[in-house]
Coordinates of C-alpha atoms in Angstrom, one line a residue:
Chain A
M1072 CA 89.9 -77.9 -38.0
A1073 CA 86.8 -76.5 -36.3
L1074 CA 88.0 -72.9 -36.6
E1075 CA 88.6 -73.3 -40.3
E1076 CA 85.2 -74.7 -41.0
T1077 CA 83.4 -72.1 -38.8
L1078 CA 85.2 -69.2 -40.5
A1079 CA 84.7 -70.6 -44.0
A1080 CA 81.0 -71.1 -43.4
A1081 CA 80.7 -67.6 -42.0
M1082 CA 82.6 -66.1 -45.0
R1083 CA 80.3 -67.9 -47.5
A1084 CA 77.3 -66.5 -45.6
A1085 CA 79.0 -63.0 -45.7
Q1086 CA 79.5 -63.2 -49.4
G1087 CA 75.8 -63.8 -49.7
G1088 CA 75.1 -60.6 -47.7
D1089 CA 74.5 -62.0 -44.1
A1090 CA 75.6 -59.1 -41.9
A1091 CA 75.2 -60.9 -38.6
A1092 CA 77.4 -63.8 -39.8
Y1093 CA 79.9 -61.3 -41.1
R1094 CA 80.1 -59.4 -37.8
A1095 CA 80.7 -62.7 -36.0
L1096 CA 83.3 -63.7 -38.6
L1097 CA 85.2 -60.4 -38.2
R1098 CA 85.3 -60.9 -34.4
D1099 CA 86.4 -64.5 -34.7
C1100 CA 89.2 -63.4 -37.1
L1101 CA 90.7 -61.0 -34.6
P1102 CA 92.8 -63.5 -32.7
V1103 CA 94.1 -65.0 -35.9
I1104 CA 95.0 -61.6 -37.3
A1105 CA 96.5 -60.4 -34.0
A1106 CA 98.7 -63.6 -33.9
R1107 CA 100.0 -62.9 -37.4
V1108 CA 100.6 -59.2 -36.6
R1109 CA 102.4 -60.0 -33.3
A1110 CA 104.5 -62.6 -35.1
Q1111 CA 105.7 -59.8 -37.4
G1112 CA 107.0 -58.0 -34.3
L1113 CA 104.3 -55.3 -34.0
T1114 CA 103.0 -54.1 -30.6
G1115 CA 100.7 -51.4 -29.2
A1116 CA 99.2 -48.9 -31.5
A1117 CA 101.0 -50.1 -34.6
A1118 CA 99.6 -53.6 -34.0
E1119 CA 96.1 -52.2 -33.6
D1120 CA 96.5 -50.3 -36.9
A1121 CA 97.7 -53.4 -38.7
V1122 CA 94.7 -55.4 -37.4
Q1123 CA 92.3 -52.7 -38.6
D1124 CA 94.0 -52.4 -42.0
T1125 CA 93.6 -56.2 -42.3
L1126 CA 89.9 -56.0 -41.6
V1127 CA 89.4 -53.2 -44.2
T1128 CA 91.4 -55.2 -46.8
L1129 CA 89.4 -58.3 -45.9
H1130 CA 86.2 -56.3 -46.5
R1131 CA 87.3 -54.9 -49.9
A1132 CA 88.7 -58.2 -51.1
R1133 CA 85.9 -60.4 -49.9
A1134 CA 84.9 -61.4 -53.5
S1135 CA 88.5 -62.8 -54.0
Y1136 CA 87.8 -65.6 -51.4
D1137 CA 87.1 -68.8 -53.3
P1138 CA 84.6 -70.8 -51.2
A1139 CA 86.1 -74.0 -52.6
R1140 CA 89.4 -73.2 -50.9
P1141 CA 90.4 -73.0 -47.2
F1142 CA 89.7 -69.6 -45.5
L1143 CA 92.6 -69.3 -43.0
P1144 CA 95.4 -69.2 -45.5
W1145 CA 93.5 -66.4 -47.3
L1146 CA 93.1 -64.5 -44.1
R1147 CA 96.6 -65.0 -42.9
A1148 CA 98.1 -63.8 -46.2
I1149 CA 96.2 -60.5 -45.9
A1150 CA 97.2 -60.1 -42.3
Q1151 CA 100.8 -60.8 -43.0
R1152 CA 100.9 -58.3 -45.9
R1153 CA 99.2 -55.5 -43.8
A1154 CA 101.5 -56.2 -40.9
I1155 CA 104.5 -55.8 -43.1
D1156 CA 103.0 -52.5 -44.5
A1157 CA 102.5 -51.2 -40.9
Q1158 CA 106.0 -52.2 -40.0
R1159 CA 107.4 -50.3 -43.0
R1160 CA 105.2 -47.3 -42.1
A1161 CA 106.4 -47.2 -38.6
G1162 CA 110.0 -47.7 -39.7
R1163 CA 110.2 -50.2 -37.0
R1164 CA 112.6 -52.8 -38.2
P1165 CA 113.8 -55.2 -35.4
R1166 CA 117.0 -53.9 -34.0
E1167 CA 119.7 -56.6 -34.1
V1168 CA 122.4 -56.4 -31.5
H1169 CA 124.8 -58.3 -33.6
D1170 CA 124.4 -55.7 -36.4
P1171 CA 127.4 -53.4 -35.6
V1172 CA 126.1 -50.4 -37.6
A1173 CA 122.7 -50.5 -35.9
Y1174 CA 124.4 -51.0 -32.5
E1175 CA 126.8 -48.1 -33.0
G1176 CA 124.0 -45.9 -34.5
E1177 CA 121.6 -46.5 -31.6
A1178 CA 121.0 -43.1 -29.9
D1179 CA 121.6 -43.0 -26.2
D1180 CA 118.9 -41.0 -24.5
R1181 CA 120.8 -40.5 -21.2
P1182 CA 122.4 -37.2 -20.3
A1183 CA 125.7 -36.4 -22.0
P1184 CA 128.9 -37.0 -19.9
E1185 CA 129.7 -33.3 -19.3
A1186 CA 126.1 -32.8 -17.9
G1187 CA 127.3 -34.5 -14.6
L1188 CA 130.2 -32.1 -14.3
E1189 CA 128.0 -29.0 -14.8
A1190 CA 125.5 -30.2 -12.3
G1191 CA 128.4 -30.8 -9.8
E1192 CA 129.7 -27.3 -10.3
R1193 CA 126.2 -25.8 -9.8
A1194 CA 125.7 -27.7 -6.6
A1195 CA 129.2 -26.6 -5.3
A1196 CA 128.3 -22.9 -6.1
L1197 CA 125.0 -23.3 -4.3
A1198 CA 126.7 -24.9 -1.2
R1199 CA 129.3 -22.0 -1.1
A1200 CA 126.5 -19.4 -1.3
V1201 CA 124.5 -21.1 1.4
A1202 CA 127.5 -21.3 3.7
A1203 CA 128.1 -17.6 3.3
L1204 CA 124.6 -16.7 4.6
P1205 CA 124.1 -15.4 8.2
A1206 CA 123.4 -18.3 10.7
G1207 CA 119.6 -17.7 11.0
Q1208 CA 119.0 -17.6 7.2
R1209 CA 121.3 -20.6 6.6
Q1210 CA 119.4 -22.6 9.2
A1211 CA 116.1 -21.7 7.5
V1212 CA 117.3 -22.8 4.0
E1213 CA 118.9 -26.0 5.2
E1214 CA 115.9 -27.1 7.3
L1215 CA 113.0 -25.9 5.1
A1216 CA 114.3 -26.0 1.6
L1217 CA 117.1 -28.6 1.5
R1218 CA 115.7 -31.2 4.0
E1219 CA 112.1 -30.3 3.1
R1220 CA 110.9 -30.3 6.7
S1221 CA 107.6 -28.5 7.6
L1222 CA 107.5 -25.1 9.3
D1223 CA 106.0 -26.8 12.4
E1224 CA 108.8 -29.3 12.7
V1225 CA 111.5 -26.7 12.3
S1226 CA 109.8 -24.3 14.7
A1227 CA 109.6 -27.0 17.4
A1228 CA 113.2 -28.1 16.8
T1229 CA 114.8 -24.7 16.8
G1230 CA 112.5 -22.7 19.1
R1231 CA 112.1 -20.0 16.5
S1232 CA 108.6 -18.7 15.5
K1233 CA 107.1 -19.7 12.2
V1234 CA 107.0 -16.1 11.1
A1235 CA 110.7 -15.7 11.9
L1236 CA 111.5 -18.8 9.9
K1237 CA 109.5 -17.6 6.9
V1238 CA 111.2 -14.2 7.0
N1239 CA 114.6 -15.8 7.2
L1240 CA 113.9 -18.1 4.3
H1241 CA 112.6 -15.2 2.2
R1242 CA 115.7 -13.2 3.0
A1243 CA 118.0 -16.1 2.3
I1244 CA 116.4 -16.8 -1.1
K1245 CA 116.7 -13.2 -2.0
A1246 CA 120.4 -13.2 -0.9
L1247 CA 121.1 -16.5 -2.8
R1248 CA 119.4 -15.1 -5.9
A1249 CA 121.7 -12.0 -5.7
S1250 CA 124.9 -13.9 -5.1
L1251 CA 124.3 -16.8 -7.7
G1252 CA 122.8 -14.4 -10.2
G1253 CA 125.7 -12.1 -9.7
E1254 CA 128.2 -14.9 -10.3
R1255 CA 126.4 -15.8 -13.5
D1256 CA 126.4 -12.2 -14.6
G1257 CA 130.1 -12.0 -13.7
E1258 CA 130.8 -15.0 -15.9
R1259 CA 128.8 -13.5 -18.7
N1260 CA 130.7 -10.2 -18.4
G1261 CA 134.0 -12.0 -18.1
R1262 CA 133.3 -13.8 -21.4
G1263 CA 132.0 -10.8 -23.2
Chain B
M1253 CA 85.1 -69.2 -30.8
S1254 CA 85.3 -66.6 -28.1
D1255 CA 88.8 -65.9 -27.1
S1256 CA 89.1 -63.9 -23.8
A1257 CA 92.8 -63.2 -24.4
S1258 CA 92.1 -60.9 -27.4
R1259 CA 89.0 -58.9 -26.4
P1260 CA 88.7 -56.2 -29.1
G1261 CA 89.1 -52.6 -28.1
M1262 CA 86.4 -50.1 -28.8
P1263 CA 87.8 -48.6 -32.1
T1264 CA 88.1 -52.1 -33.7
E1265 CA 84.6 -53.0 -32.5
T1266 CA 83.3 -49.8 -34.1
L1267 CA 85.1 -50.6 -37.3
I1268 CA 83.6 -54.1 -37.4
G1269 CA 80.2 -52.6 -36.9
A1270 CA 80.8 -50.1 -39.8
L1271 CA 82.1 -52.9 -42.1
A1272 CA 79.1 -55.1 -41.3
E1273 CA 76.7 -52.3 -42.1
D1274 CA 78.5 -51.6 -45.4
L1275 CA 78.1 -55.3 -46.3
A1276 CA 76.6 -56.0 -49.8
P1277 CA 76.4 -59.4 -51.3
V1278 CA 79.3 -60.2 -53.7
R1279 CA 79.7 -63.0 -56.2
P1280 CA 83.0 -64.9 -55.5
L1281 CA 85.5 -64.5 -58.4
P1282 CA 85.8 -67.5 -60.6
P1283 CA 88.9 -69.7 -60.2
A1284 CA 92.2 -68.4 -61.6
G1285 CA 92.1 -70.9 -64.5
L1286 CA 88.7 -69.7 -65.7
R1287 CA 89.7 -66.1 -65.5
A1288 CA 93.0 -66.8 -67.4
L1289 CA 90.9 -68.6 -70.1
A1290 CA 88.6 -65.6 -70.3
W1291 CA 91.6 -63.3 -71.0
I1292 CA 93.0 -65.8 -73.5
G1293 CA 89.6 -65.6 -75.2
A1294 CA 90.0 -61.9 -75.5
V1295 CA 93.4 -62.4 -77.0
L1296 CA 92.0 -64.8 -79.6
I1297 CA 89.2 -62.4 -80.5
L1298 CA 91.8 -59.7 -81.0
G1299 CA 93.8 -62.1 -83.2
L1300 CA 90.8 -63.0 -85.3
G1301 CA 89.9 -59.3 -85.7
L1302 CA 93.4 -58.6 -86.9
A1303 CA 93.3 -61.6 -89.3
A1304 CA 90.1 -60.3 -90.8
G1305 CA 91.8 -57.1 -91.7
T1306 CA 94.9 -58.7 -93.3
A1307 CA 95.3 -60.6 -96.5
E1308 CA 96.1 -64.3 -96.3
P1309 CA 97.7 -64.6 -92.8
S1310 CA 97.1 -68.3 -93.0
L1311 CA 99.8 -68.7 -95.6
H1312 CA 102.4 -67.1 -93.3
L1313 CA 101.2 -69.4 -90.5
A1314 CA 101.5 -72.5 -92.6
G1315 CA 105.0 -71.4 -93.7
H1316 CA 106.1 -71.0 -90.1
L1317 CA 104.6 -74.3 -88.9
G1318 CA 106.5 -76.1 -91.6
V1319 CA 109.8 -75.4 -89.8
P1320 CA 110.3 -77.3 -86.6
D1321 CA 112.1 -74.7 -84.5
R1322 CA 109.6 -72.0 -85.5
A1323 CA 106.7 -74.3 -84.6
V1324 CA 108.3 -75.0 -81.3
A1325 CA 108.9 -71.3 -80.7
L1326 CA 105.3 -70.5 -81.5
A1327 CA 104.1 -73.3 -79.2
G1328 CA 106.4 -72.0 -76.5
A1329 CA 105.1 -68.4 -76.8
A1330 CA 101.5 -69.6 -76.7
L1331 CA 102.1 -71.8 -73.7
T1332 CA 104.0 -69.0 -72.0
A1333 CA 101.0 -66.7 -72.5
L1334 CA 98.7 -69.3 -71.0
T1335 CA 100.8 -70.2 -68.0
A1336 CA 101.8 -66.6 -67.2
A1337 CA 98.2 -65.5 -67.3
Y1338 CA 97.2 -68.4 -64.9
A1339 CA 100.1 -67.5 -62.6
A1340 CA 99.1 -63.8 -62.6
F1341 CA 95.5 -64.6 -61.7
A1342 CA 96.6 -67.2 -59.1
T1343 CA 99.1 -64.7 -57.4
S1344 CA 96.3 -62.1 -57.3
V1345 CA 94.4 -64.2 -54.8
P1346 CA 95.5 -64.0 -51.2
G1347 CA 96.9 -67.2 -49.8
R1348 CA 97.9 -68.7 -53.1
A1349 CA 101.6 -69.7 -53.2
A1350 CA 104.1 -67.3 -54.8
A1351 CA 105.7 -70.4 -56.4
W1352 CA 103.0 -70.2 -59.1
A1353 CA 105.2 -67.5 -60.6
L1354 CA 107.6 -70.3 -61.6
L1355 CA 105.0 -72.0 -63.8
P1356 CA 105.6 -70.0 -67.0
L1357 CA 109.4 -70.4 -66.8
P1358 CA 109.7 -73.7 -68.7
P1359 CA 107.5 -72.6 -71.6
A1360 CA 109.3 -69.3 -71.6
L1361 CA 112.7 -71.1 -71.8
L1362 CA 111.3 -73.2 -74.7
W1363 CA 110.1 -70.0 -76.5
I1364 CA 113.4 -68.2 -76.0
G1365 CA 115.5 -71.3 -76.8
A1366 CA 113.7 -72.2 -80.0
S1367 CA 113.8 -68.6 -81.2
G1368 CA 117.5 -68.5 -80.6
L1369 CA 117.9 -71.8 -82.4
G1370 CA 115.9 -70.4 -85.3
C1371 CA 118.2 -67.4 -85.4
L1372 CA 121.2 -69.6 -85.5
R1373 CA 119.7 -71.8 -88.3
A1374 CA 118.9 -68.6 -90.3
Y1375 CA 122.5 -67.5 -89.9
L1376 CA 124.0 -70.8 -91.0
A1377 CA 121.6 -71.6 -93.8
P1378 CA 119.7 -68.5 -95.0
A1379 CA 116.5 -69.3 -96.8
A1380 CA 116.7 -68.2 -100.4
G1381 CA 114.4 -65.6 -101.9
V1382 CA 113.4 -64.1 -98.6
A1383 CA 113.6 -60.3 -98.5
E1384 CA 114.8 -58.8 -95.2
G1385 CA 111.9 -56.6 -94.2
P1386 CA 112.2 -53.7 -91.8
G1387 CA 111.8 -54.8 -88.2
S1388 CA 110.1 -51.6 -87.0
G1389 CA 106.7 -53.1 -88.1
C1390 CA 107.1 -56.0 -85.7
F1391 CA 108.0 -53.6 -82.8
T1392 CA 104.9 -51.5 -83.5
F1393 CA 102.8 -54.6 -83.8
I1394 CA 103.9 -56.0 -80.4
V1395 CA 103.5 -52.7 -78.6
A1396 CA 100.1 -51.9 -80.2
V1397 CA 98.7 -55.3 -79.4
S1398 CA 100.2 -55.3 -75.9
L1399 CA 98.5 -52.0 -74.9
P1400 CA 94.9 -53.1 -74.9
L1401 CA 95.8 -56.6 -73.7
S1402 CA 97.7 -55.1 -70.7
L1403 CA 94.9 -52.7 -69.9
L1404 CA 92.3 -55.6 -69.9
L1405 CA 94.5 -57.8 -67.8
V1406 CA 95.2 -55.1 -65.2
L1407 CA 91.5 -54.4 -64.9
M1408 CA 90.7 -58.1 -64.4
L1409 CA 93.5 -58.5 -61.9
R1410 CA 92.4 -55.5 -59.9
R1411 CA 89.1 -57.3 -59.1
A1412 CA 91.0 -59.7 -56.9
C1413 CA 93.4 -58.6 -54.2
P1414 CA 97.0 -58.8 -55.4
L1415 CA 99.1 -58.7 -52.2
R1416 CA 102.3 -58.9 -54.3
P1417 CA 101.4 -56.3 -56.9
N1418 CA 104.8 -56.2 -58.6
L1419 CA 105.1 -59.9 -59.0
T1420 CA 101.5 -60.2 -60.3
A1421 CA 102.1 -57.3 -62.7
A1422 CA 105.3 -58.7 -64.0
L1423 CA 103.6 -62.1 -64.7
G1424 CA 100.8 -60.2 -66.4
G1425 CA 103.4 -58.4 -68.5
L1426 CA 105.0 -61.7 -69.5
A1427 CA 101.6 -63.1 -70.5
V1428 CA 100.8 -60.0 -72.6
A1429 CA 104.2 -60.0 -74.3
A1430 CA 104.0 -63.8 -75.1
A1431 CA 100.4 -63.3 -76.4
A1432 CA 101.5 -60.4 -78.6
A1433 CA 104.5 -62.5 -79.9
T1434 CA 102.1 -65.4 -80.6
L1435 CA 99.7 -63.1 -82.5
L1436 CA 102.7 -61.7 -84.5
V1437 CA 103.7 -65.0 -86.0
P1438 CA 100.8 -65.3 -88.6
F1439 CA 101.4 -61.7 -89.7
H1440 CA 105.1 -62.0 -90.0
P1441 CA 105.7 -62.3 -93.7
H1442 CA 109.3 -63.4 -93.7
E1443 CA 111.8 -65.5 -91.8
A1444 CA 112.9 -64.0 -88.6
T1445 CA 116.5 -62.6 -88.8
A1446 CA 118.8 -61.8 -85.9
T1447 CA 117.7 -58.2 -86.1
D1448 CA 114.1 -59.2 -86.0
L1449 CA 114.7 -61.4 -83.0
V1450 CA 116.5 -58.6 -81.1
I1451 CA 113.7 -56.2 -81.9
H1452 CA 111.2 -58.8 -80.7
A1453 CA 113.2 -59.4 -77.5
V1454 CA 113.4 -55.6 -76.9
A1455 CA 109.7 -55.2 -77.4
V1456 CA 108.9 -58.1 -75.2
A1457 CA 111.2 -56.9 -72.4
G1458 CA 109.8 -53.4 -72.7
V1459 CA 106.2 -54.7 -72.4
I1460 CA 107.2 -56.8 -69.3
A1461 CA 109.1 -53.9 -67.7
L1462 CA 106.3 -51.4 -68.3
N1463 CA 103.7 -53.7 -66.9
G1464 CA 105.9 -54.4 -63.9
L1465 CA 106.3 -50.7 -63.2
A1466 CA 102.9 -49.2 -64.1
G1467 CA 100.9 -52.4 -63.3
G1468 CA 102.4 -52.7 -59.9
R1469 CA 101.3 -49.2 -59.0
L1470 CA 97.8 -49.7 -60.5
L1471 CA 97.4 -53.0 -58.6
S1472 CA 98.6 -51.8 -55.3
A1473 CA 96.4 -48.7 -55.3
R1474 CA 93.4 -50.1 -53.6

């Protein structure tokens, strides 16, 4: 029990006012406290908070350590208590899979099922609008926007100038905005 | 003792520095037994002070001690006060087992059992010539004695670090109630009737409950 003796001796010195021994004691206590805090299921910032709360409690309660008794049980009891407090604060009870209520009540952060249908409809509307464009504009959109190829690549592949491609893309986007926006307006008017 | 796996982050290191700077020498608290005896000493001083203001309490005491079950009840109450005070002080120190809370249970059972037996005997064979006094005096006595004793005990317990404040406060309440009941005996002029015992029990339960509620708050607010 080398650790126990080292810590107990440092704590006796700290009770006598030895700041250097106290600093060393607090540092040496960190692994012991962290182990207790982790055993309580805390991680990350909540664990850090619990460790620091334990240090503050240790500081305030240092007169309650009886030098005739072992130090580690005293320290571990404080760490355990502060870890439980931190856990309650965080509302972070361990989620048990075999607990049906907790299992059913667990929120699913993935998109709702109808989100996929809506996305599909939007993609189909966009594809119809692109297909309705004049050939030059459609080529510009497909190559530059959908396949994300560079102006240089598309210019070399199609033989059109970069300026012509840019103009076509610009006109295509304007036309798509008009047709898709118009559809949406039409929907809105239809509903209203 | 260096542990590379748990190198402290900056904020914790800063906290350690601040705590070390704030360090002032402290005197370790005396062991729980000594602290309990100090509180019992205050109870005795209060009892002597009350006796000095009352005429012939020793006559009542002698009368009570002459009856076996009343003597046993008195001893049970006194032992309950002693053991509950020790348990309260022990559980206020981190790392002491919560099982110390069981220590006052046997004397408490003795106290309650002997009181109940006395009640039964008084019902079967009522003592002649004993006037049935009003029980409200006992209630007032127990509550009035309990208040300063509770306050003193909570202040003493707060100097330690009660990690289970409600348990410690409830044990303190039991110690206070048992001490008040012990002090009541010499000042109780007549044989306890069933009504008296019910009033005693209500007062004792009230003192324990109040200590558990208010004391728990007071002890955890640190």
